[in-house]
């Protein structure tokens, strides 16, 4: 029988179209969601009830996973007020940054009656006092305790007024320092096991009381989840911190064991991954069963391997970057090592933290966003810190304008620090037009005017492009082709030891960096990425052949791909023998041609990219639905279709795309 339980379809087989709202791929912790028609994507943006009700998965920074929501509900039930919502974070520092963001952007309303809110007009910090943090500590169940294993897990809840939810959600989306679905599932599992241990303890106590008719009752050993705080493994009561930093305790009954929280509706929290593998795998054929078992037990690797997995990831990235550093790389510093590589829970977290760390050196300086970037990158530069200048076309001619309009004014005596430039942020190549910036010239300007260059190389990737020599910081979304399986989130940040700001950035990282990549995510990421070089090579070949085919088709107006767009800039940094990447965008001569093409395309359709399977989306609709005219100013057509090409056999790809082209009326 046919199964979709494995992540990558067989190379010669097209996947069955996944139902609306279902995970893509059909595995736990998938990071995409099926939006199979153009109309589905529009309705998703408009929050149409039929789409909202169907959603059981989504890209984790936009769609809070069901496991995370379940853990949030437990926190809100125990520690929240009826007027509050909360988000969960992997560290107190992140929770504090969320609080500051909400306090900066949330303006509460004063209700004059039950239906008419009026904007708040008083006070410099309207939200002060209304946002608080709860530390939520979950102790390891007795059955899970082992030498070298985790003894507890902490997450931190930022509570805020319900009407501030959209502001807090922006921080979740832009900053990317999130609690992932695996971490939430792990916490829920521990809570469930702790609850079961408590129930057994209470039952044993009740039985002892029932059979004891006289004399001293011999009580069972005290349940450690109710032990005193002095016990070695006693759970720490949740505490909160008000906006002014004063510690407070949450309302309601508090026990020494967080595990004593009553689970919502008194039901046991069960992770679908924790059911017996035989039950889950019932009906799967033998070849798929082997793949399934590997996936199933991959989750249960000893978590003590996580630190080694993270070291392996950092070495893998450092080795790839250093190998392609270039024999003519000048400077006195060393090549990058694993000590210059930092891991993050998402790719957006790496971008956000690159900006945050850079601002510790020059907090009053604005940045420059060069080229049309992924939507949240621009939002980070605009909303965090003093702001940015935006040169959205990213052409060589824009560099002339940039120097004349901005940079020349930053030289000379008496120039205030806030008038200087912090950094130029760019993508290589960009999303979705696949333009490549002139890094050589930008690097020369950086040396002349004293700013940093921060490059997101996700689309070019470590294998294909050599960009570190011109960048102070290189960031990447490891969730994409580095992983490929679309079942884990992660990001990386690499410092260049040969750039002038290296020491300052390195010192800042020693103070500011937190390793927030969840242990299970690190294990999966390390396993997935072992084959990234060979996968990228095949995907490069598939994509180039497919783009050549589409570009020659009479119904196609334009194919955006580094081979054809700003090609000279890409070739300057292209590794010898490497390709042009696995992503392209296409628009059609018929104004409404995108709709029938997309609907007929027989591959997975949803957000994300860099997958081992082909994945398409109407990018402008998903990323800029409420700013279509603004995006059009920078050449982003509202009917643009973005395609991430996978590992399928080439004839399968050609056949599928030909079918989609045939659906466009002549």
XYZ file of C-alpha atoms in Angstrom:
666
model
C 0.000 0.000 0.000
C 1.040 3.623 -0.446
C 2.352 5.441 2.587
C 3.326 9.042 3.209
C 4.963 8.404 6.544
C 8.473 8.765 5.186
C 9.798 12.240 4.600
C 11.151 12.183 1.066
C 9.084 10.520 -1.669
C 10.864 7.934 -3.748
C 12.809 9.704 -6.479
C 10.649 8.378 -9.281
C 7.291 8.944 -7.585
C 5.285 12.149 -7.279
C 3.696 12.667 -3.844
C -0.017 12.515 -3.466
C -1.488 15.977 -2.959
C -1.752 16.541 0.786
C -5.142 17.722 2.105
C -5.578 21.368 3.026
C -4.052 22.176 6.413
C -2.214 18.872 6.818
C 1.505 18.628 7.654
C 4.061 18.722 4.851
C 5.628 16.223 4.988
C 3.244 13.927 6.853
C 5.432 13.431 9.920
C 5.418 14.760 13.486
C 7.086 18.185 13.752
C 6.758 18.958 10.041
C 7.552 22.622 9.412
C 5.292 23.225 6.413
C 1.587 22.892 5.736
C -0.414 21.969 2.667
C -2.088 24.893 0.887
C -2.799 23.067 -2.367
C -4.698 25.712 -4.366
C -4.173 29.395 -5.077
C -7.511 30.119 -3.406
C -6.375 28.254 -0.283
C -3.429 30.633 0.023
C -5.601 33.720 -0.354
C -8.089 32.381 2.186
C -5.235 31.532 4.552
C -4.148 35.164 4.479
C -7.721 36.321 5.021
C -8.178 33.813 7.874
C -11.170 32.197 6.197
C -12.866 29.818 8.663
C -12.605 26.813 6.317
C -8.820 27.181 6.232
C -8.368 28.040 9.898
C -10.382 24.978 10.921
C -8.333 22.723 8.650
C -4.927 23.852 9.933
C -3.171 21.243 12.049
C 0.306 22.331 11.023
C 2.151 25.373 9.717
C 5.498 27.106 9.551
C 6.424 27.314 13.257
C 7.097 31.057 13.482
C 3.731 31.860 11.879
C 1.624 28.986 13.154
C 2.108 28.163 16.828
C 2.197 24.371 16.852
C -0.538 22.422 18.595
C 1.959 21.008 21.095
C 3.193 24.476 21.997
C -0.411 25.683 22.307
C -1.174 22.788 24.652
C 1.755 23.667 26.891
C 0.750 27.344 26.806
C -2.781 26.377 27.876
C -1.411 24.534 30.902
C 0.640 27.574 31.917
C -2.278 29.934 31.432
C -4.617 27.710 33.429
C -2.227 27.484 36.352
C -0.628 30.925 36.434
C -2.648 33.227 34.213
C -5.473 35.634 34.839
C -8.696 35.691 32.817
C -7.526 38.890 31.133
C -4.126 37.460 30.067
C -2.521 35.397 27.323
C 1.070 34.193 27.210
C 3.871 32.939 24.986
C 6.564 30.494 26.054
C 10.290 31.048 25.549
C 13.377 28.882 26.054
C 15.154 31.364 28.379
C 14.468 34.208 30.779
C 16.459 36.624 28.616
C 14.209 35.963 25.647
C 11.125 36.352 27.830
C 12.482 39.711 28.995
C 13.069 40.835 25.425
C 9.486 39.884 24.570
C 8.294 41.917 27.528
C 10.270 44.947 26.380
C 8.891 44.589 22.854
C 5.295 44.423 24.086
C 5.849 47.388 26.398
C 7.296 49.373 23.494
C 4.592 48.694 20.909
C 1.411 47.821 22.795
C -0.943 50.710 23.490
C -3.781 49.532 25.750
C -7.331 50.788 25.365
C -9.653 52.104 28.045
C -13.141 50.749 27.579
C -15.879 53.386 28.052
C -18.544 50.711 27.709
C -18.701 47.078 26.688
C -18.174 47.793 23.003
C -16.245 51.022 22.433
C -12.515 51.009 23.212
C -10.706 54.363 23.385
C -6.970 54.731 22.809
C -4.894 55.214 25.932
C -3.404 58.724 26.045
C -1.506 58.902 29.302
C 1.886 57.753 30.463
C 5.157 57.276 28.612
C 5.058 53.494 28.937
C 1.397 52.454 28.643
C 2.014 48.737 29.163
C 4.254 49.133 32.217
C 3.064 46.837 34.991
C 0.870 44.804 32.651
C 3.472 42.343 31.421
C 5.060 39.734 33.667
C 7.230 36.629 33.439
C 6.691 33.192 34.963
C 9.433 30.577 35.260
C 7.963 27.146 34.575
C 10.225 24.310 35.781
C 9.414 20.680 34.992
C 11.340 18.024 36.882
C 12.395 14.758 35.290
C 10.078 11.847 36.144
C 11.732 9.117 38.221
C 11.563 6.758 35.264
C 13.526 9.240 33.117
C 16.390 9.965 35.518
C 19.717 8.647 34.274
C 23.386 9.602 34.682
C 24.243 12.504 32.436
C 20.613 12.996 31.452
C 18.356 15.991 31.843
C 17.214 16.607 35.411
C 14.739 19.358 34.577
C 13.485 21.555 31.765
C 12.669 25.229 32.141
C 10.510 27.383 29.931
C 9.565 30.990 30.594
C 6.129 32.477 30.042
C 5.604 36.132 29.188
C 2.086 37.051 30.308
C 0.428 40.100 28.771
C -3.092 41.544 28.344
C -5.171 39.589 25.846
C -5.476 42.560 23.526
C -1.656 42.656 23.246
C -1.563 39.164 21.718
C -0.864 40.394 18.187
C 2.123 42.408 19.423
C 3.613 39.453 21.307
C 2.989 37.258 18.245
C 5.091 39.686 16.203
C 8.010 39.078 18.560
C 7.537 35.307 18.194
C 7.568 35.678 14.408
C 10.357 38.250 13.999
C 12.830 37.169 16.681
C 12.519 33.408 16.172
C 13.794 32.453 19.640
C 10.881 30.073 20.056
C 10.002 26.968 22.012
C 9.857 24.350 19.265
C 7.243 21.626 18.925
C 9.730 18.938 20.002
C 10.562 20.798 23.190
C 6.882 21.315 23.932
C 6.100 17.638 23.271
C 8.958 16.645 25.561
C 7.614 18.875 28.351
C 4.093 17.526 27.911
C 5.375 13.975 28.105
C 7.222 14.676 31.339
C 4.152 16.362 32.809
C 2.085 13.329 31.906
C 4.590 10.913 33.475
C 4.824 13.054 36.607
C 1.044 13.137 36.884
C 0.949 9.348 36.597
C 3.601 9.034 39.325
C 1.578 11.338 41.577
C -1.580 9.304 40.978
C 0.234 6.073 41.859
C 1.661 7.686 44.991
C -1.759 8.937 46.089
C -3.325 5.544 45.395
C -0.636 3.822 47.487
C -1.217 6.289 50.321
C -4.973 5.748 50.203
C -4.507 1.981 50.226
C -2.200 2.177 53.235
C -4.751 4.272 55.116
C -7.567 1.883 54.234
C -5.839 -1.257 55.509
C -4.401 0.312 58.630
C -6.788 -0.233 61.531
C -4.581 0.663 64.462
C -1.193 1.885 65.478
C 1.192 4.014 63.513
C 0.669 4.022 59.811
C 3.720 3.349 57.731
C 3.493 5.865 54.935
C 5.050 5.311 51.555
C 8.117 7.355 50.721
C 7.269 10.968 50.033
C 6.664 11.794 46.397
C 9.589 13.825 45.251
C 7.296 16.178 43.334
C 5.973 17.316 46.702
C 9.316 17.286 48.460
C 10.678 20.270 50.299
C 12.729 22.787 48.399
C 15.857 21.519 50.100
C 15.598 18.126 48.444
C 18.182 17.517 45.766
C 15.652 17.250 42.982
C 12.830 19.285 44.462
C 10.839 21.228 41.912
C 11.175 24.969 42.101
C 7.864 26.826 42.516
C 7.054 29.027 39.564
C 7.859 32.662 40.253
C 7.048 35.796 38.355
C 8.760 39.104 37.835
C 6.774 42.283 37.398
C 7.693 44.928 34.860
C 9.708 46.855 37.435
C 11.727 43.760 38.313
C 10.025 42.985 41.623
C 9.461 39.267 42.214
C 5.877 38.162 42.732
C 4.114 34.838 43.103
C 1.329 33.693 40.793
C -2.197 33.585 42.055
C -3.680 30.244 42.987
C -2.361 27.252 44.866
C 1.326 26.500 44.442
C 2.907 23.161 45.230
C 6.559 22.286 45.319
C 6.151 20.163 42.195
C 5.260 21.743 38.904
C 4.131 18.278 37.906
C 1.159 18.750 40.228
C -0.481 21.002 37.650
C -3.843 19.525 36.694
C -3.803 18.838 32.984
C -6.622 20.468 31.074
C -9.830 18.421 31.093
C -8.055 15.897 33.359
C -6.854 14.003 30.287
C -3.456 12.485 29.932
C -1.170 14.433 27.640
C 0.074 11.945 25.077
C 2.541 12.611 22.286
C 1.635 10.815 19.084
C 5.284 9.812 18.846
C 5.060 7.888 22.102
C 2.528 5.288 20.992
C 3.953 1.823 20.316
C 5.747 1.742 16.997
C 3.903 -1.423 15.993
C 0.561 0.366 16.461
C 1.692 3.419 14.524
C 3.278 1.423 11.719
C 0.355 -0.915 11.172
C -0.203 -1.383 7.437
C 3.069 0.133 6.267
C 4.922 -1.966 3.714
C 8.334 -3.393 4.573
C 10.520 -0.781 2.894
C 8.562 2.107 4.402
C 8.545 0.321 7.748
C 12.332 0.372 7.881
C 12.344 4.093 7.151
C 9.600 4.629 9.692
C 11.379 2.726 12.463
C 14.525 4.800 11.860
C 12.467 7.974 12.184
C 10.589 6.691 15.220
C 13.638 5.667 17.182
C 15.658 8.638 15.994
C 13.526 10.644 18.409
C 14.557 8.438 21.288
C 18.295 8.809 20.932
C 20.004 9.320 24.257
C 19.796 13.050 24.869
C 23.291 12.978 26.334
C 24.436 12.868 22.691
C 23.042 16.357 22.076
C 26.226 18.274 23.036
C 28.237 16.072 20.669
C 25.633 16.622 17.956
C 25.983 20.367 18.360
C 29.768 20.170 18.153
C 29.419 18.070 15.006
C 27.081 20.670 13.490
C 29.426 23.543 14.261
C 32.408 21.651 12.854
C 30.444 20.677 9.747
C 29.577 24.297 9.054
C 33.044 25.630 9.896
C 34.735 23.054 7.702
C 32.502 23.897 4.754
C 32.947 27.651 5.145
C 36.711 27.438 5.690
C 37.146 25.064 2.764
C 35.566 27.642 0.478
C 37.233 30.667 2.050
C 39.483 31.114 -0.977
C 43.218 30.666 -1.368
C 43.701 34.391 -2.000
C 41.855 35.487 1.133
C 43.967 38.286 2.616
C 44.314 39.228 6.238
C 46.210 38.249 9.335
C 43.526 36.274 11.159
C 42.837 32.562 11.106
C 40.257 30.826 9.020
C 36.938 30.274 10.713
C 36.803 27.450 13.258
C 33.970 25.805 15.154
C 34.504 28.415 17.890
C 33.235 31.047 15.437
C 30.010 29.130 14.687
C 26.906 29.661 16.835
C 23.657 27.686 16.707
C 20.143 29.083 17.106
C 16.639 27.584 17.323
C 15.618 29.063 13.921
C 17.196 30.833 10.981
C 15.316 34.019 11.843
C 16.783 33.841 15.337
C 20.259 33.929 13.785
C 19.349 37.067 11.801
C 17.667 38.760 14.762
C 20.582 37.985 17.050
C 23.163 39.087 14.478
C 21.471 42.482 14.505
C 21.142 42.478 18.286
C 24.798 41.552 18.837
C 25.976 44.158 16.317
C 23.941 46.795 18.154
C 25.823 46.079 21.374
C 28.839 47.677 19.665
C 27.029 50.694 18.215
C 23.506 50.928 19.679
C 22.528 54.259 18.097
C 23.473 53.454 14.492
C 20.954 52.556 11.797
C 21.398 49.659 9.400
C 20.917 49.374 5.650
C 18.760 46.663 4.094
C 20.165 46.155 0.606
C 17.966 44.284 -1.828
C 14.432 42.975 -1.335
C 14.735 40.530 1.573
C 12.658 37.890 3.248
C 9.876 39.817 4.961
C 10.912 39.352 8.608
C 14.486 40.497 8.041
C 13.264 43.958 7.105
C 10.849 43.949 10.048
C 13.686 43.173 12.471
C 15.771 46.078 11.183
C 12.791 48.437 11.348
C 11.315 47.450 14.720
C 14.374 46.640 16.841
C 16.824 49.446 17.441
C 17.023 52.851 15.744
C 15.729 51.734 12.315
C 17.150 51.253 8.821
C 17.489 52.572 5.286
C 15.928 50.363 2.627
C 17.354 49.961 -0.898
C 14.923 47.352 -2.124
C 16.088 46.849 -5.700
C 19.608 45.774 -4.705
C 21.128 46.627 -8.089
C 24.681 47.864 -8.634
C 23.250 51.293 -9.437
C 21.707 51.376 -5.968
C 25.190 51.184 -4.482
C 25.982 54.528 -6.139
C 22.842 56.052 -4.638
C 23.584 54.484 -1.256
C 27.045 56.002 -1.120
C 25.890 59.444 -2.217
C 22.695 59.642 -0.159
C 23.871 58.026 3.070
C 27.469 56.937 3.362
C 29.252 60.115 2.303
C 27.481 61.943 5.122
C 29.030 59.616 7.706
C 32.607 60.787 7.158
C 34.353 63.839 8.554
C 34.803 65.457 11.907
C 31.804 66.190 14.034
C 29.608 63.405 12.621
C 27.440 62.069 15.443
C 27.578 58.339 16.080
C 23.843 57.993 15.423
C 24.445 59.347 11.916
C 26.878 56.529 11.095
C 25.944 53.105 9.750
C 25.884 49.910 11.793
C 25.727 47.308 9.031
C 24.518 46.432 5.563
C 22.210 43.399 5.592
C 21.684 41.468 2.376
C 20.776 38.024 1.101
C 22.900 36.082 -1.360
C 20.892 35.510 -3.431
C 17.668 37.243 -2.408
C 14.208 35.843 -1.780
C 12.163 35.672 -4.038
C 13.884 37.370 -7.013
C 17.195 35.511 -6.575
C 19.290 38.657 -7.065
C 22.914 38.576 -5.936
C 24.386 41.722 -4.409
C 27.769 43.066 -5.440
C 29.534 41.950 -2.274
C 32.944 42.979 -3.574
C 31.927 46.608 -3.883
C 29.882 46.600 -0.675
C 32.922 45.180 1.104
C 35.077 48.018 -0.193
C 32.536 50.556 1.073
C 32.417 48.800 4.442
C 36.176 49.241 4.813
C 35.982 52.875 3.732
C 33.023 53.932 5.869
C 33.451 51.608 8.835
C 30.332 49.448 8.911
C 29.703 45.697 9.061
C 28.357 43.423 6.336
C 25.913 40.739 7.434
C 24.896 38.222 4.766
C 22.118 35.629 4.785
C 23.437 32.867 2.527
C 20.519 30.439 3.001
C 19.565 30.348 -0.689
C 23.127 30.178 -1.963
C 24.138 27.787 0.844
C 27.568 26.764 2.109
C 28.231 24.417 -0.803
C 27.570 26.764 -3.706
C 28.859 30.203 -2.738
C 31.945 31.684 -1.107
C 30.977 34.878 0.709
C 32.696 34.911 4.094
C 35.672 36.906 2.816
C 33.453 39.989 2.425
C 31.178 39.492 5.439
C 31.596 40.171 9.125
C 28.750 37.785 9.907
C 27.187 35.040 7.788
C 23.806 33.708 8.874
C 21.850 30.764 7.541
C 18.591 28.942 8.097
C 19.591 25.354 8.783
C 15.894 24.439 8.598
C 16.172 24.570 4.823
C 18.448 22.529 2.560
C 21.058 21.910 5.256
C 18.413 19.741 6.935
C 16.290 19.013 3.875
C 13.765 16.828 5.663
C 11.530 19.732 6.715
C 11.069 18.280 10.191
C 13.351 20.432 12.355
C 14.148 24.122 12.849
C 17.588 25.642 13.316
C 19.900 28.489 12.379
C 23.585 29.338 12.398
C 25.739 32.447 12.721
C 29.397 32.526 11.653
C 31.879 35.264 12.587
C 34.710 36.157 10.223
C 38.011 36.239 12.165
C 39.613 38.469 9.553
C 37.214 41.406 9.660
C 37.843 44.548 11.685
C 34.897 44.096 14.072
C 35.684 40.476 14.930
C 37.083 41.097 18.419
C 34.183 43.313 19.445
C 31.634 40.838 18.102
C 33.421 37.903 19.714
C 33.466 39.660 23.090
C 29.781 40.505 22.719
C 28.952 36.890 21.917
C 30.791 35.732 25.033
C 28.461 37.938 27.083
C 25.217 37.615 25.170
C 25.052 34.226 23.464
C 22.725 31.524 24.771
C 22.582 28.055 23.273
C 18.819 27.718 22.815
C 18.721 24.932 20.244
C 16.615 22.221 21.864
C 18.556 18.992 22.415
C 16.302 16.759 20.300
C 16.299 19.303 17.490
C 20.109 19.253 17.508
C 20.139 15.466 17.232
C 17.735 15.505 14.293
C 19.569 18.370 12.589
C 22.898 16.597 12.878
C 21.464 13.405 11.427
C 19.621 15.142 8.594
C 22.613 17.230 7.529
C 25.104 14.403 7.091
C 24.224 14.184 3.398
C 23.686 17.859 2.639
C 26.547 18.147 0.147
C 25.388 15.304 -2.089
C 21.748 16.362 -1.839
C 22.569 19.947 -2.807
C 24.566 18.788 -5.840
C 21.633 16.789 -7.188
C 19.115 19.532 -6.437
C 21.342 22.098 -8.175
C 21.372 19.957 -11.322
C 17.609 19.376 -11.209
C 16.868 23.060 -10.717
C 19.134 24.332 -13.479
C 17.663 21.865 -15.985
C 14.105 22.736 -14.969
C 14.754 26.484 -15.176
C 16.286 26.142 -18.652
C 13.165 24.220 -19.702
C 10.757 26.788 -18.263
C 12.652 29.779 -19.595
C 12.272 28.464 -23.128
C 8.530 27.817 -22.771
C 6.206 30.193 -24.684
C 3.814 30.618 -21.733
C 6.546 31.753 -19.333
C 7.322 35.448 -19.050
C 10.254 35.339 -16.640
C 12.266 32.865 -14.596
C 14.147 34.357 -11.645
C 17.224 32.251 -10.989
C 20.846 33.236 -10.189
C 22.016 31.875 -13.533
C 19.993 34.588 -15.300
C 19.610 37.366 -12.676
C 22.636 39.512 -11.704
C 24.649 36.536 -12.900
C 28.020 38.320 -12.826
C 27.703 38.977 -9.091
C 26.732 35.380 -8.370
C 29.543 33.956 -10.504
C 32.089 36.105 -8.631
C 31.344 34.106 -5.488
C 30.281 30.783 -6.961
C 32.416 27.848 -5.864
C 34.088 26.132 -8.788
C 32.041 23.153 -9.917
C 29.045 24.147 -7.758
C 25.581 25.121 -8.917
C 23.054 27.945 -8.685
C 20.925 26.629 -5.844
C 17.571 24.901 -5.601
C 15.147 27.852 -5.632
C 13.582 29.817 -8.470
C 10.543 32.003 -9.094
C 8.420 32.197 -12.224
C 5.782 34.500 -13.682
C 3.628 33.883 -16.745
C 2.664 35.890 -19.811
C -1.031 35.392 -19.095
C -1.992 37.697 -16.233
C -4.084 34.985 -14.568
C -1.819 32.117 -15.631
C -0.438 31.560 -12.140
C -3.740 30.230 -10.780
C -4.296 27.279 -13.139
C -0.567 26.529 -13.170
C -0.336 26.397 -9.388
C -3.542 24.433 -8.924
C -2.427 21.799 -11.460
C 1.152 21.473 -10.227
C 1.372 17.865 -8.934
C 3.852 18.462 -6.105
C 3.610 19.564 -2.489
C 2.464 23.154 -2.038
C 3.067 25.184 1.093
C 5.431 27.630 2.802
C 9.172 27.023 3.373
C 11.915 26.006 0.951
C 15.091 23.935 0.796
C 13.258 20.632 1.055
C 14.294 17.247 -0.299
C 10.950 17.209 -2.115
C 9.672 19.848 -4.529
C 7.615 22.511 -2.749
C 5.849 25.501 -4.332
C 3.931 28.534 -3.100
C 2.462 31.812 -4.420
C 5.131 33.685 -2.492
C 3.872 37.251 -2.812
C 0.413 36.234 -1.625
C 1.824 34.494 1.444
C 4.474 37.060 2.359
C 2.994 40.388 1.250
C -0.753 39.951 0.870
C -1.578 43.207 2.637
C 1.175 45.192 0.907
C 1.000 43.947 -2.690
C 1.329 47.399 -4.250
C 4.351 48.184 -2.090
C 6.047 44.911 -3.060
C 5.314 45.592 -6.739
C 7.478 48.730 -6.545
C 10.474 46.422 -6.170
C 9.534 44.043 -8.977
C 7.684 41.468 -6.849
C 4.754 40.423 -9.028
C 1.636 39.490 -7.074
C 1.225 36.348 -9.212
C 4.802 35.138 -8.723
C 5.147 31.420 -7.997
C 8.209 30.345 -6.003
C 9.482 26.784 -6.342
C 11.985 24.874 -4.214
C 13.148 21.910 -6.290
C 13.718 18.517 -4.662
C 15.463 15.206 -5.284
C 12.848 13.714 -7.622
C 13.958 12.135 -10.883
C 14.282 14.751 -13.590
C 11.689 13.166 -15.866
C 9.189 13.263 -12.987
C 9.858 16.983 -12.540
C 9.567 17.748 -16.250
C 6.345 15.769 -16.585
C 4.754 17.458 -13.579
C 5.675 20.975 -14.673
C 4.523 20.277 -18.217
C 1.122 19.235 -16.862
C 0.913 22.507 -14.930
C 1.885 24.542 -17.989
C -0.712 22.718 -20.064
C -3.364 23.888 -17.594
C -2.743 27.531 -18.556
C -5.177 28.461 -21.360
C -3.565 29.276 -24.695
